[in-house]
Amino acid sequence: MATSAVARETVFALRRQIAKIEGTLPERLEAPAGAAPVDADVTPQNPTADIPPQDLTIVRRGLAVAPPDAFLRTGAEGLDTALSGGLPKAALSEIHGAATRDAGAVAGFALSLVSLILKQGPRLPVLWIGTAEIFREAGFPYARGLHALFGIEPEQLLFSEAPRLLDALWTAEEAARMTALAAVILEIRGSPQRLDLTATRRLHARAQNAGRPVFLLRQAGEPEPTAAPVRLVLSAAPSAPRETIAGPLAGSIGRPAFTVSIGKSRTALPGQFTLEWNPDERSFEERRTGEERAANPVPVVSASRRGKDPAAASGAVLAFPAVGSPAPGDQPSPGERAAHRRPRRTG
């Protein structure tokens, strides 16, 4: 029995070493309060050694330790829980659209994630890289809609149109190492051979070293193996009617909605969610049924975009003169009388 136990421990140790090299351990554990992290390479040279154990999240992938702010929370509790905290900030994340017609939904979801990033940190520029083919098929984001829906200024979004995929990959690798960018978006159409595990591993490593996210937008491509820890499959969802005091407004179009499926994750099982983007709060909300909305009422009037200060109190009430002949100063001038007698423009 002792020999078999030693052999079993030896096999487990070898498996842990192999998984540490490959980075394929899927388990994620919460560090217990007051306990030291287990199997974590925390040393005095490690910057995470000063973080209290209760504030650490042990990621059993490469036996590393990650702080709670290492994940980008979308605001949708169901999706964030399924992803064990959200999307990793310093990593390559894949957002997949099954067909070219889903390019608008994929781009809108990526811009929503960028809005969440800019909301939390410094408002650095974002670089969007793509080939001439994808920009010709899917187009460019509408500049005025960037600020209205996502709070992104048009000058913050930079575009790089590459003639070939090889040029786009090179640009993405060079941009992924820069800390002067809030995020890097690489949009690819189809399933090119050059977008393989080697290319995505380089992008993922650059994102980890820079501490910035890289979003790989795949349009009309097959779900092939990549180094991205998370792959989300996106499609447009029907918008719900607008909510009013009297109930849903029939025939109206509400907030943008997305159908999000977890196609790949090292820490989550496959699942599907319907998310709505709140352009006023700049966050996602999971769509609720009519019973849930009745049980959890929310404000039906959007917040003012002009400022947070309430309207000033009304001043003194003035009495207006009775309706009658206008005052002498209110009579139209001779030139204005002639204009009134002219025929109106029609057609």
Coordinates of N, CA and C in Angstrom, one line a residue, residues 56-162:
L56 N -6.5 37.0 -2.6 CA -5.9 36.3 -3.7 C -6.8 35.3 -4.3
T57 N -6.7 35.1 -5.6 CA -7.4 34.0 -6.2 C -6.4 33.1 -6.8
I58 N -6.4 31.8 -6.4 CA -5.5 30.8 -6.9 C -6.0 30.3 -8.2
V59 N -5.2 30.5 -9.3 CA -5.6 30.0 -10.6 C -4.7 28.8 -10.8
R60 N -5.3 27.6 -10.8 CA -4.5 26.4 -11.0 C -4.2 26.2 -12.4
R61 N -3.6 27.2 -13.0 CA -3.2 27.1 -14.4 C -1.8 27.6 -14.4
G62 N -0.8 26.7 -14.5 CA 0.6 27.1 -14.4 C 0.9 27.4 -12.9
L63 N 0.0 27.0 -12.0 CA 0.2 27.2 -10.5 C 0.5 28.6 -10.2
A64 N -0.2 29.5 -10.7 CA 0.0 31.0 -10.5 C -1.0 31.5 -9.6
V65 N -0.7 32.7 -9.1 CA -1.7 33.5 -8.2 C -2.0 34.8 -8.9
A66 N -3.3 35.1 -9.0 CA -3.8 36.3 -9.6 C -4.7 37.1 -8.6
P67 N -4.5 38.4 -8.6 CA -5.4 39.2 -7.7 C -6.8 39.3 -8.3
P68 N -7.8 39.7 -7.5 CA -9.1 39.8 -8.0 C -9.3 40.8 -9.1
D69 N -8.5 41.9 -9.2 CA -8.7 42.8 -10.2 C -8.1 42.4 -11.5
A70 N -7.6 41.1 -11.6 CA -7.1 40.6 -12.9 C -8.1 40.3 -13.9
F71 N -9.4 40.4 -13.5 CA -10.5 40.0 -14.4 C -11.4 41.2 -14.6
L72 N -11.9 41.2 -15.9 CA -12.8 42.3 -16.3 C -14.2 41.8 -16.1
R73 N -14.9 42.4 -15.1 CA -16.3 42.0 -14.8 C -17.2 42.7 -15.8
T74 N -18.1 41.9 -16.4 CA -19.1 42.5 -17.4 C -20.3 43.2 -16.7
G75 N -20.6 42.8 -15.5 CA -21.7 43.3 -14.8 C -22.9 42.3 -14.9
A76 N -22.9 41.4 -15.8 CA -23.9 40.3 -15.8 C -23.4 39.2 -14.9
E77 N -24.1 39.1 -13.8 CA -23.7 38.2 -12.7 C -23.6 36.7 -13.2
G78 N -24.5 36.3 -14.1 CA -24.5 34.9 -14.5 C -23.2 34.6 -15.3
L79 N -22.9 35.5 -16.3 CA -21.7 35.3 -17.1 C -20.4 35.4 -16.3
D80 N -20.4 36.4 -15.4 CA -19.2 36.6 -14.6 C -18.9 35.4 -13.7
T81 N -20.0 34.8 -13.1 CA -19.9 33.7 -12.3 C -19.4 32.5 -13.1
A82 N -20.0 32.3 -14.3 CA -19.5 31.2 -15.1 C -18.1 31.3 -15.5
L83 N -17.6 32.5 -15.7 CA -16.2 32.7 -16.1 C -15.3 32.8 -14.8
S84 N -15.8 32.6 -13.7 CA -15.0 32.6 -12.4 C -14.5 34.0 -12.1
G85 N -15.2 35.0 -12.4 CA -14.8 36.4 -12.2 C -14.8 37.3 -13.3
G86 N -14.9 36.8 -14.5 CA -15.0 37.7 -15.7 C -13.9 37.3 -16.7
L87 N -13.7 38.1 -17.7 CA -12.7 37.9 -18.7 C -11.3 38.4 -18.2
P88 N -10.3 37.6 -18.5 CA -8.9 38.0 -18.0 C -8.5 39.3 -18.7
K89 N -8.0 40.2 -17.9 CA -7.5 41.5 -18.5 C -6.2 41.4 -19.3
A90 N -5.3 40.7 -18.7 CA -4.0 40.6 -19.4 C -3.9 39.2 -20.1
A91 N -4.7 39.1 -21.2 CA -4.7 37.9 -21.9 C -5.3 38.1 -23.3
L92 N -5.3 37.1 -24.1 CA -5.9 37.1 -25.4 C -7.3 36.4 -25.3
S93 N -8.3 37.2 -25.6 CA -9.7 36.7 -25.6 C -10.3 36.6 -27.0
E94 N -10.9 35.5 -27.3 CA -11.5 35.3 -28.7 C -13.0 35.6 -28.6
I95 N -13.4 36.4 -29.6 CA -14.9 36.7 -29.7 C -15.2 36.3 -31.1
H96 N -16.0 35.2 -31.2 CA -16.3 34.5 -32.5 C -17.7 34.9 -33.0
G97 N -17.8 35.2 -34.3 CA -19.0 35.3 -35.0 C -19.2 34.3 -36.0
A98 N -20.3 33.6 -36.0 CA -20.4 32.4 -36.9 C -20.5 32.9 -38.4
A99 N -21.1 34.0 -38.7 CA -21.3 34.5 -40.1 C -20.9 36.0 -40.1
T100 N -20.7 36.4 -41.4 CA -20.3 37.8 -41.6 C -21.4 38.8 -41.1
R101 N -22.7 38.3 -41.2 CA -23.8 39.2 -40.7 C -23.8 39.4 -39.2
D102 N -23.0 38.6 -38.5 CA -22.8 38.8 -37.0 C -21.7 39.8 -36.7
A103 N -21.1 40.4 -37.7 CA -19.9 41.3 -37.5 C -20.4 42.5 -36.7
G104 N -21.6 43.0 -36.9 CA -22.0 44.2 -36.1 C -22.2 43.8 -34.6
A105 N -22.7 42.6 -34.3 CA -22.9 42.2 -32.9 C -21.5 42.0 -32.3
V106 N -20.6 41.4 -33.0 CA -19.3 41.1 -32.5 C -18.5 42.4 -32.2
A107 N -18.6 43.3 -33.1 CA -18.0 44.6 -32.9 C -18.6 45.4 -31.8
G108 N -19.9 45.4 -31.7 CA -20.6 46.0 -30.6 C -20.2 45.5 -29.2
F109 N -20.1 44.2 -29.2 CA -19.7 43.5 -27.9 C -18.3 43.9 -27.5
A110 N -17.4 43.9 -28.5 CA -16.0 44.3 -28.3 C -15.9 45.8 -27.8
L111 N -16.7 46.6 -28.4 CA -16.7 48.0 -28.0 C -17.3 48.2 -26.6
S112 N -18.2 47.3 -26.2 CA -18.7 47.4 -24.9 C -17.7 47.0 -23.9
L113 N -16.9 46.0 -24.2 CA -15.8 45.6 -23.3 C -14.7 46.7 -23.2
V114 N -14.5 47.4 -24.3 CA -13.5 48.5 -24.3 C -14.1 49.6 -23.4
S115 N -15.4 49.9 -23.5 CA -16.0 50.9 -22.6 C -15.9 50.5 -21.1
L116 N -16.0 49.2 -20.8 CA -15.8 48.8 -19.4 C -14.3 49.1 -19.0
I117 N -13.4 48.8 -19.9 CA -12.0 49.0 -19.5 C -11.7 50.5 -19.3
L118 N -12.2 51.3 -20.2 CA -11.9 52.8 -20.1 C -12.6 53.3 -18.9
K119 N -13.7 52.7 -18.5 CA -14.5 53.2 -17.3 C -13.7 52.9 -16.0
Q120 N -12.8 51.9 -16.0 CA -12.1 51.5 -14.8 C -10.7 52.2 -14.7
G121 N -10.1 52.4 -15.8 CA -8.7 52.9 -15.8 C -8.5 54.2 -16.6
P122 N -7.3 54.5 -16.9 CA -7.0 55.7 -17.6 C -7.6 55.6 -19.1
R123 N -8.0 56.7 -19.6 CA -8.6 56.7 -20.9 C -7.5 56.8 -22.0
L124 N -6.9 55.6 -22.2 CA -5.9 55.5 -23.2 C -6.5 55.2 -24.6
P125 N -5.8 55.4 -25.6 CA -6.4 55.0 -27.0 C -6.5 53.5 -27.1
V126 N -7.3 53.1 -28.1 CA -7.5 51.7 -28.4 C -7.1 51.5 -29.9
L127 N -6.4 50.5 -30.2 CA -6.0 50.2 -31.6 C -6.8 49.1 -32.1
W128 N -7.5 49.3 -33.3 CA -8.3 48.3 -34.0 C -7.5 47.9 -35.3
I129 N -7.1 46.7 -35.4 CA -6.3 46.2 -36.5 C -7.2 45.2 -37.3
G130 N -7.1 45.4 -38.6 CA -7.9 44.5 -39.5 C -7.3 44.5 -40.9
T131 N -7.7 43.5 -41.7 CA -7.3 43.5 -43.1 C -8.2 44.3 -43.9
A132 N -7.8 44.6 -45.1 CA -8.7 45.3 -46.0 C -10.0 44.5 -46.3
E133 N -9.8 43.2 -46.3 CA -11.0 42.4 -46.6 C -12.1 42.5 -45.6
I134 N -11.7 42.5 -44.3 CA -12.7 42.6 -43.2 C -13.3 43.9 -43.2
F135 N -12.5 45.0 -43.4 CA -13.1 46.3 -43.3 C -14.0 46.6 -44.5
R136 N -13.7 45.9 -45.7 CA -14.6 46.1 -46.8 C -15.9 45.3 -46.6
E137 N -15.9 44.2 -46.0 CA -17.1 43.4 -45.8 C -17.9 43.9 -44.6
A138 N -17.3 44.2 -43.5 CA -18.0 44.6 -42.3 C -18.1 46.1 -42.0
G139 N -17.2 46.9 -42.7 CA -17.2 48.3 -42.5 C -16.5 48.8 -41.2
F140 N -16.6 50.0 -40.9 CA -16.0 50.7 -39.7 C -17.1 51.1 -38.7
P141 N -16.8 51.2 -37.5 CA -17.7 51.7 -36.5 C -18.1 53.1 -36.8
Y142 N -19.4 53.4 -36.5 CA -19.9 54.8 -36.7 C -19.3 55.7 -35.6
A143 N -18.7 56.8 -36.0 CA -18.0 57.6 -35.0 C -18.9 58.3 -34.0
R144 N -20.1 58.8 -34.5 CA -21.0 59.4 -33.5 C -21.6 58.4 -32.6
G145 N -21.8 57.2 -33.0 CA -22.3 56.2 -32.1 C -21.4 55.7 -31.1
L146 N -20.1 55.9 -31.3 CA -19.1 55.5 -30.3 C -19.3 56.2 -28.9
H147 N -19.5 57.5 -29.0 CA -19.7 58.3 -27.8 C -21.1 58.1 -27.2
A148 N -22.1 58.0 -28.1 CA -23.5 57.9 -27.6 C -23.8 56.6 -26.9
L149 N -23.2 55.5 -27.4 CA -23.5 54.2 -26.8 C -22.4 53.7 -25.9
F150 N -21.2 54.0 -26.1 CA -20.1 53.4 -25.4 C -19.3 54.5 -24.6
G151 N -19.5 55.7 -24.8 CA -18.7 56.8 -24.1 C -17.3 56.8 -24.6
I152 N -17.0 56.4 -25.8 CA -15.7 56.4 -26.4 C -15.6 57.6 -27.4
E153 N -14.6 58.4 -27.2 CA -14.4 59.5 -28.1 C -13.8 59.0 -29.4
P154 N -14.3 59.5 -30.6 CA -13.8 59.0 -31.9 C -12.2 59.1 -32.0
E155 N -11.6 60.1 -31.4 CA -10.1 60.2 -31.5 C -9.4 59.1 -30.6
Q156 N -10.2 58.4 -29.7 CA -9.6 57.4 -28.9 C -9.4 56.1 -29.7
L157 N -10.2 55.9 -30.7 CA -10.2 54.6 -31.5 C -9.4 54.8 -32.7
L158 N -8.2 54.1 -32.8 CA -7.3 54.2 -33.9 C -7.5 52.9 -34.7
F159 N -7.4 53.1 -36.1 CA -7.6 52.0 -37.0 C -6.3 51.7 -37.8
S160 N -6.0 50.5 -38.0 CA -4.8 50.1 -38.8 C -5.3 49.1 -39.8
E161 N -5.4 49.5 -41.1 CA -5.8 48.6 -42.2 C -4.6 48.0 -42.8
A162 N -4.5 46.7 -42.7 CA -3.3 46.0 -43.3 C -3.7 45.3 -44.6

